[in-house]
């Protein structure tokens, strides 16, 4: 299960696949056209510790498009150990990370703060005591 709150905060059950549709506006508010070969990167970061990146994935744009679909896999959302209550992290999404053309699509905002990536508890495995 996953949902996105206020268009930016992501809630996902730990261990679930997370499909995301990424789009971006140009400075003139027109829709950005992602170009084949560009890279979209996502990082999940320890809350209030931007230096501690817990997950980093990069996706290459396969064809020119205004929307690019990226998927975090089940193993990607299994950050840390099993949890019994929601665990909050921060995240950011960038276009062409690690280049001179890096552009943050979703990231820390001075007015709103950091976008949240919230893991919801998943059930563990049955203990077999036989």
Tab-separated table of C-alpha atoms in Angstrom:
chain	number	residue	atom	x	y	z
A	1	UNK	CA	0.000	0.000	0.000
A	2	UNK	CA	1.183	3.502	-0.729
A	3	UNK	CA	-0.226	6.993	-0.995
A	4	UNK	CA	1.080	10.488	-1.533
A	5	UNK	CA	-0.108	13.231	0.800
A	6	UNK	CA	-0.194	16.911	-0.213
A	7	UNK	CA	1.411	15.968	-3.531
A	8	UNK	CA	4.801	15.386	-1.923
A	9	UNK	CA	4.848	13.235	1.250
A	10	UNK	CA	5.137	9.539	0.400
A	11	UNK	CA	3.684	6.828	2.638
A	12	UNK	CA	4.512	3.224	1.752
A	13	UNK	CA	4.252	-0.088	3.566
A	14	UNK	CA	7.763	-1.351	4.245
A	15	UNK	CA	8.559	-4.046	1.689
A	16	UNK	CA	6.012	-2.908	-0.917
A	17	UNK	CA	6.843	-1.853	-4.472
A	18	UNK	CA	6.496	1.898	-4.983
A	19	UNK	CA	5.678	3.106	-8.504
A	20	UNK	CA	6.177	6.843	-8.993
A	21	UNK	CA	5.302	9.067	-11.962
A	22	UNK	CA	7.795	11.941	-12.148
A	23	UNK	CA	7.062	15.244	-13.871
A	24	UNK	CA	8.533	18.723	-13.593
A	25	UNK	CA	7.722	22.275	-14.607
A	26	UNK	CA	10.083	24.653	-16.389
A	27	UNK	CA	10.662	28.073	-14.834
A	28	UNK	CA	7.985	29.508	-17.148
A	29	UNK	CA	5.513	26.945	-15.673
A	30	UNK	CA	5.332	24.868	-18.871
A	31	UNK	CA	5.734	21.100	-18.652
A	32	UNK	CA	9.361	19.927	-18.836
A	33	UNK	CA	10.170	17.359	-21.541
A	34	UNK	CA	12.526	14.722	-20.160
A	35	UNK	CA	14.969	13.675	-22.858
A	36	UNK	CA	16.145	10.160	-23.647
A	37	UNK	CA	19.376	9.464	-21.764
A	38	UNK	CA	18.740	11.901	-18.908
A	39	UNK	CA	18.879	10.448	-15.402
A	40	UNK	CA	16.417	10.741	-12.538
A	41	UNK	CA	17.781	9.990	-9.082
A	42	UNK	CA	15.969	9.403	-5.815
A	43	UNK	CA	17.531	9.399	-2.353
A	44	UNK	CA	15.957	8.426	0.949
A	45	UNK	CA	17.768	10.111	3.803
A	46	UNK	CA	17.749	9.766	7.576
A	47	UNK	CA	15.415	12.440	8.982
A	48	UNK	CA	17.367	15.544	10.028
A	49	UNK	CA	20.670	14.038	8.832
A	50	UNK	CA	21.195	14.848	5.141
A	51	UNK	CA	24.616	13.174	5.238
A	52	UNK	CA	23.129	9.733	5.944
A	53	UNK	CA	21.714	8.489	2.632
A	54	UNK	CA	19.917	5.177	3.233
A	55	UNK	CA	18.781	4.483	-0.329
A	56	UNK	CA	19.966	5.905	-3.641
A	57	UNK	CA	18.688	4.789	-7.049
A	58	UNK	CA	19.087	6.211	-10.531
A	59	UNK	CA	16.843	5.663	-13.537
A	60	UNK	CA	17.712	6.470	-17.148
A	61	UNK	CA	14.989	8.121	-19.226
A	62	UNK	CA	14.249	5.690	-22.073
A	63	UNK	CA	12.362	8.042	-24.402
A	64	UNK	CA	11.406	11.715	-24.577
A	65	UNK	CA	8.409	12.195	-22.309
A	66	UNK	CA	6.717	14.694	-19.988
A	67	UNK	CA	6.228	11.965	-17.354
A	68	UNK	CA	8.774	9.315	-16.398
A	69	UNK	CA	7.749	6.254	-14.407
A	70	UNK	CA	10.222	4.968	-11.843
A	71	UNK	CA	9.757	2.032	-9.483
A	72	UNK	CA	11.257	1.389	-6.107
A	73	UNK	CA	11.243	-2.367	-5.636
A	74	UNK	CA	10.199	-4.321	-2.583
A	75	UNK	CA	13.801	-4.674	-1.405
A	76	UNK	CA	14.300	-0.901	-1.807
A	77	UNK	CA	11.560	-0.071	0.705
A	78	UNK	CA	12.895	-2.500	3.317
A	79	UNK	CA	14.998	0.135	5.027
A	80	UNK	CA	16.226	-0.915	8.449
A	81	UNK	CA	14.606	-3.571	10.617
A	82	UNK	CA	10.919	-4.422	11.047
A	83	UNK	CA	8.991	-1.544	12.599
A	84	UNK	CA	5.849	-1.397	14.760
A	85	UNK	CA	4.909	2.180	13.944
A	86	UNK	CA	5.507	4.560	11.048
A	87	UNK	CA	9.144	5.589	10.560
A	88	UNK	CA	9.839	8.989	8.976
A	89	UNK	CA	12.678	9.729	6.578
A	90	UNK	CA	13.349	12.571	4.165
A	91	UNK	CA	13.791	12.185	0.410
A	92	UNK	CA	14.757	14.078	-2.699
A	93	UNK	CA	14.366	13.511	-6.426
A	94	UNK	CA	16.845	15.060	-8.862
A	95	UNK	CA	17.233	15.350	-12.598
A	96	UNK	CA	20.749	14.497	-13.772
A	97	UNK	CA	22.268	14.054	-10.304
A	98	UNK	CA	26.038	14.301	-9.944
A	99	UNK	CA	26.392	16.497	-13.043
A	100	UNK	CA	26.774	20.212	-13.657
A	101	UNK	CA	23.140	20.118	-14.884
A	102	UNK	CA	21.601	18.804	-11.639
A	103	UNK	CA	18.093	20.109	-11.004
A	104	UNK	CA	16.132	19.214	-7.870
A	105	UNK	CA	12.599	18.098	-8.720
A	106	UNK	CA	11.478	17.395	-5.136
A	107	UNK	CA	13.595	18.439	-2.180
A	108	UNK	CA	13.965	20.557	0.911
A	109	UNK	CA	11.866	23.721	0.819
A	110	UNK	CA	12.541	26.677	3.146
A	111	UNK	CA	8.822	27.192	3.786
A	112	UNK	CA	7.606	23.583	3.880
A	113	UNK	CA	10.736	21.803	5.086
A	114	UNK	CA	11.778	18.402	3.827
A	115	UNK	CA	9.443	16.070	1.950
A	116	UNK	CA	8.661	12.986	4.025
A	117	UNK	CA	9.210	9.382	3.026
A	118	UNK	CA	7.243	7.421	5.633
A	119	UNK	CA	7.571	3.667	6.005
A	120	UNK	CA	4.495	1.957	7.397
A	121	UNK	CA	4.845	-1.327	9.318
A	122	UNK	CA	4.856	-4.638	7.454
A	123	UNK	CA	4.117	-7.989	9.033
A	124	UNK	CA	7.026	-10.247	9.820
A	125	UNK	CA	7.295	-13.951	9.018
A	126	UNK	CA	5.629	-16.648	11.120
A	127	UNK	CA	7.994	-18.257	13.601
A	128	UNK	CA	8.182	-22.004	13.000
A	129	UNK	CA	8.770	-23.599	16.395
A	130	UNK	CA	8.291	-27.237	15.262
